[in-house]
Coordinates of C-alpha atoms in Angstrom, one line a residue:
M1434 CA 79.0 88.4 83.6
G1435 CA 76.7 87.3 80.9
T1436 CA 74.1 89.0 78.9
A1437 CA 71.8 91.6 80.4
D1438 CA 69.1 91.9 77.6
N1439 CA 66.5 90.1 79.5
N1440 CA 67.3 91.2 83.0
P1441 CA 64.9 93.4 85.0
P1442 CA 66.3 96.9 85.7
V1443 CA 68.6 97.6 88.4
G1444 CA 68.0 100.5 90.7
I1445 CA 70.6 103.1 91.5
I1446 CA 69.9 105.5 94.4
G1447 CA 72.4 108.2 94.3
G1448 CA 73.3 110.3 97.4
T1449 CA 75.7 113.3 97.9
G1450 CA 77.9 113.6 94.8
L1451 CA 75.9 111.4 92.6
S1452 CA 72.8 113.3 91.7
T1453 CA 73.4 112.4 88.0
L1454 CA 75.2 109.2 86.5
S1455 CA 77.4 110.0 83.6
G1456 CA 77.6 107.2 81.0
L1457 CA 74.0 106.4 81.5
E1458 CA 72.2 106.3 78.1
I1459 CA 68.8 107.7 79.0
T1460 CA 65.8 106.5 77.6
A1461 CA 63.0 108.1 79.7
E1462 CA 62.7 110.3 82.6
R1463 CA 59.2 110.4 84.4
P1464 CA 57.8 111.8 87.4
V1465 CA 55.8 109.1 89.4
D1466 CA 53.6 109.0 92.5
T1467 CA 53.0 106.3 95.1
P1468 CA 50.7 105.6 98.0
W1469 CA 53.4 106.8 100.2
G1470 CA 53.7 110.2 98.2
Q1471 CA 56.1 111.3 95.7
P1472 CA 59.8 110.1 95.4
S1473 CA 62.8 112.4 95.8
S1474 CA 63.1 112.9 92.1
A1475 CA 61.9 111.7 88.7
L1476 CA 63.0 108.2 87.8
V1477 CA 65.6 108.3 85.1
E1478 CA 65.3 105.0 83.0
G1479 CA 68.2 104.0 80.8
R1480 CA 71.1 101.7 80.2
L1481 CA 74.5 101.5 81.6
G1482 CA 76.3 99.2 79.3
D1483 CA 74.0 96.6 78.3
Q1484 CA 72.0 96.6 81.5
A1485 CA 68.7 98.4 82.2
V1486 CA 68.8 100.7 85.0
V1487 CA 66.6 103.2 87.0
F1488 CA 68.3 105.9 88.7
L1489 CA 66.9 108.0 91.4
A1490 CA 68.4 111.0 93.1
R1491 CA 68.0 110.4 96.9
H1492 CA 68.2 114.1 97.8
G1493 CA 66.6 115.4 94.7
N1494 CA 68.1 116.8 91.8
P1495 CA 69.3 119.6 92.5
H1496 CA 70.4 118.3 95.8
R1497 CA 67.8 119.8 98.3
I1498 CA 66.3 117.2 100.6
P1499 CA 68.0 116.7 104.0
P1500 CA 68.7 113.1 105.0
H1501 CA 65.8 113.1 107.7
Q1502 CA 63.2 114.4 105.1
V1503 CA 63.8 111.9 102.4
N1504 CA 60.7 109.9 101.5
Y1505 CA 62.4 106.7 101.8
R1506 CA 59.2 104.7 101.5
A1507 CA 58.1 106.6 98.2
N1508 CA 61.7 106.0 96.7
L1509 CA 61.7 102.3 97.2
Q1510 CA 58.1 101.9 96.3
A1511 CA 58.6 103.9 93.1
L1512 CA 61.6 101.7 91.9
Y1513 CA 59.6 98.6 92.9
D1514 CA 56.7 99.5 90.8
V1515 CA 58.8 99.9 87.6
G1516 CA 60.3 96.4 88.0
V1517 CA 63.5 97.0 90.0
R1518 CA 64.3 93.9 92.2
T1519 CA 68.0 94.9 93.0
V1520 CA 69.0 98.3 94.5
V1521 CA 72.5 99.6 95.0
G1522 CA 72.6 102.6 97.6
V1523 CA 75.4 105.0 96.8
N1524 CA 76.1 106.7 100.1
A1525 CA 78.6 109.5 101.0
V1526 CA 80.0 108.6 104.6
G1527 CA 82.5 109.7 107.3
G1528 CA 85.3 107.3 108.0
I1529 CA 85.9 106.1 111.6
H1530 CA 88.1 103.0 110.9
P1531 CA 91.7 104.2 110.5
D1532 CA 91.8 102.6 107.0
M1533 CA 88.9 104.4 105.7
G1534 CA 89.9 108.0 104.9
P1535 CA 88.7 110.5 102.3
A1536 CA 88.2 109.0 98.7
H1537 CA 88.2 105.4 100.2
I1538 CA 85.4 103.2 98.9
V1539 CA 83.7 100.7 101.3
I1540 CA 81.3 97.9 100.7
P1541 CA 79.9 97.4 104.1
D1542 CA 78.5 94.2 105.6
Q1543 CA 76.5 95.5 108.5
I1544 CA 74.5 98.6 109.8
I1545 CA 73.5 99.9 113.2
D1546 CA 70.4 102.4 113.1
Y1547 CA 70.6 105.5 115.2
T1548 CA 67.9 107.5 113.4
W1549 CA 64.6 108.4 114.9
G1550 CA 61.2 109.6 113.8
R1551 CA 61.6 108.6 110.2
A1552 CA 58.8 106.8 108.4
S1553 CA 60.8 103.6 108.5
T1554 CA 58.3 100.6 107.6
F1555 CA 55.6 99.7 105.1
F1556 CA 54.0 97.7 107.8
E1557 CA 51.8 100.0 109.6
G1558 CA 48.2 101.1 109.8
E1559 CA 45.3 98.7 109.5
L1560 CA 46.9 95.5 108.9
D1561 CA 45.7 92.0 108.6
E1562 CA 48.8 90.5 110.5
T1563 CA 51.9 91.8 111.9
T1564 CA 55.2 91.2 109.9
H1565 CA 58.7 91.0 111.4
I1566 CA 61.2 90.6 108.6
D1567 CA 64.6 88.8 109.1
F1568 CA 67.2 91.6 108.8
T1569 CA 70.3 89.7 110.2
W1570 CA 72.2 90.5 107.0
P1571 CA 71.0 93.9 105.9
Y1572 CA 73.0 93.8 102.6
T1573 CA 72.5 91.0 100.0
R1574 CA 75.5 88.7 100.1
K1575 CA 75.6 88.0 96.2
A1576 CA 75.3 91.7 95.4
R1577 CA 78.3 92.3 97.6
E1578 CA 80.2 89.9 96.0
L1579 CA 79.7 91.4 92.6
L1580 CA 80.6 94.8 93.9
I1581 CA 83.7 93.5 95.6
A1582 CA 84.9 91.6 92.4
A1583 CA 84.3 94.8 90.2
A1584 CA 86.4 97.0 92.7
R1585 CA 89.2 94.3 92.7
D1586 CA 89.0 94.0 88.9
Q1587 CA 89.5 97.8 88.7
G1588 CA 92.3 97.7 90.9
L1589 CA 90.6 100.2 93.4
P1590 CA 91.5 100.9 97.0
F1591 CA 88.5 99.7 99.0
S1592 CA 87.3 97.8 101.9
D1593 CA 85.1 94.7 101.6
F1594 CA 83.7 95.1 105.1
G1595 CA 82.4 97.6 107.4
V1596 CA 79.6 98.5 109.8
Y1597 CA 77.7 101.6 108.8
G1598 CA 76.4 103.7 111.6
A1599 CA 73.2 105.4 110.5
T1600 CA 72.7 108.8 112.4
Q1601 CA 70.0 111.4 112.1
G1602 CA 71.4 114.5 110.8
P1603 CA 71.3 116.8 109.0
R1604 CA 74.1 118.0 111.4
L1605 CA 77.4 116.3 111.4
E1606 CA 78.2 114.2 114.6
T1607 CA 80.2 115.4 117.7
A1608 CA 83.7 114.0 118.7
A1609 CA 82.0 112.2 121.4
E1610 CA 79.2 110.8 119.4
V1611 CA 81.7 109.3 117.0
L1612 CA 83.6 107.8 119.8
R1613 CA 80.4 106.1 121.0
L1614 CA 80.0 104.8 117.5
E1615 CA 83.3 103.4 117.5
R1616 CA 82.8 101.7 120.7
D1617 CA 79.7 100.1 119.2
G1618 CA 81.7 98.7 116.5
C1619 CA 80.9 101.2 113.6
D1620 CA 83.5 101.8 110.8
L1621 CA 81.5 104.3 109.0
V1622 CA 79.1 107.2 109.8
G1623 CA 76.2 108.3 107.4
M1624 CA 72.7 109.7 107.4
T1625 CA 70.9 107.8 104.8
G1626 CA 71.6 104.0 105.2
M1627 CA 68.5 103.5 107.2
P1628 CA 65.5 103.1 106.8
E1629 CA 66.4 102.6 103.2
A1630 CA 68.1 98.9 103.6
A1631 CA 65.2 97.8 105.8
L1632 CA 62.5 99.2 103.5
A1633 CA 63.9 97.2 100.7
A1634 CA 64.0 94.1 102.6
E1635 CA 60.5 94.6 103.4
L1636 CA 59.7 94.6 99.6
K1637 CA 61.9 91.6 99.3
M1638 CA 64.4 93.3 97.1
N1639 CA 68.2 92.8 96.8
Y1640 CA 70.0 95.7 98.5
V1641 CA 73.5 96.6 98.6
C1642 CA 75.5 99.7 99.8
L1643 CA 78.3 101.4 97.8
A1644 CA 80.0 104.0 100.1
L1645 CA 82.5 106.6 99.4
V1646 CA 84.3 108.1 102.5
V1647 CA 84.2 111.8 101.9
N1648 CA 85.8 113.0 105.2
H1649 CA 87.4 111.8 108.5
A1650 CA 84.4 111.5 111.0
A1651 CA 84.5 114.2 113.7
G1652 CA 87.4 114.0 116.1
K1653 CA 89.3 111.7 113.9
S1654 CA 91.6 114.3 112.2
D1655 CA 93.3 117.5 113.6
H1656 CA 90.9 119.8 112.0
I1657 CA 87.1 120.5 111.6
I1658 CA 85.2 119.0 108.6
T1659 CA 84.7 121.5 105.6
M1660 CA 82.6 121.2 102.4
A1661 CA 85.7 121.8 100.6
E1662 CA 87.2 118.7 102.1
I1663 CA 84.1 116.8 101.2
E1664 CA 83.8 117.9 97.8
A1665 CA 87.5 117.1 97.0
A1666 CA 87.0 113.7 98.2
I1667 CA 83.9 113.3 96.0
D1668 CA 85.9 114.4 92.9
Q1669 CA 88.7 112.2 93.8
G1670 CA 86.6 109.1 94.5
M1671 CA 83.3 109.0 92.5
S1672 CA 85.1 108.0 89.3
G1673 CA 85.8 104.7 91.1
I1674 CA 82.2 104.4 92.3
K1675 CA 81.1 104.7 88.7
R1676 CA 83.5 102.2 87.4
I1677 CA 82.3 99.6 89.9
L1678 CA 78.7 100.2 89.0
E1679 CA 79.4 99.8 85.1
V1680 CA 81.4 96.5 85.8
S1681 CA 78.8 95.0 88.2
M1682 CA 75.5 96.0 86.4
S1683 CA 74.8 92.9 84.3
G1684 CA 75.5 90.6 87.2
L1685 CA 73.3 92.7 89.7
G1686 CA 70.6 92.6 87.0
A1687 CA 70.8 88.7 86.9
L1688 CA 70.1 88.2 90.6
T1689 CA 66.9 86.9 91.8
P1690 CA 65.1 88.6 94.8
Q1691 CA 66.8 87.4 98.1
F1692 CA 63.9 86.7 99.9
S1693 CA 61.6 84.9 97.4

């Protein structure tokens, strides 16, 4: 996918199961601050292959911040301030679609926001004008194509479509709630997809989601959801996530901002 020597850094926001990234050649690790407060973790700067990357642990490292208390604005602002213009959000999700079982990788194309009470925009307070961003396509098409090509190149089982239903958490959903999500057209359910995607769009950054299914959503299997099941799916599927990241990095770094 070409040389990455002159590309801006690619941001990787890691969720459950990806609080660190093996294979990352670390060059610096530094705490930062933003006008919106501190991000979830220090920024880990380094290289993945020949591409500069900046890694941020969404839930902190160690994993301690629940989804509804993540400072999404600080996370995106911190990445933007160090030059990141393309972000990959890695998310652990529950599978609703019958083909999306544990350890399956999904590169979704749409999202529905069911969250509430989260600081979800940079456009508030004393503004000079009201701003309404276009959010028709929440995930950058060219970034999705690069992840899809990488997954195919690696021969991984994955889905190149999916509607991500973003719920409030931190509790898991009821079976009735999952049925409602399914009626609404959701294929996946997670707790961190929003407002992360919208904030990236407000900053005119490319944004794409790389999701790993870690359990069948509530009511979609004959047993309750356990942490043992989730951890087993993470162990099984995370190597594929990392391979996709490695193969797609230089191409992602070469993208120009979607909304420029």
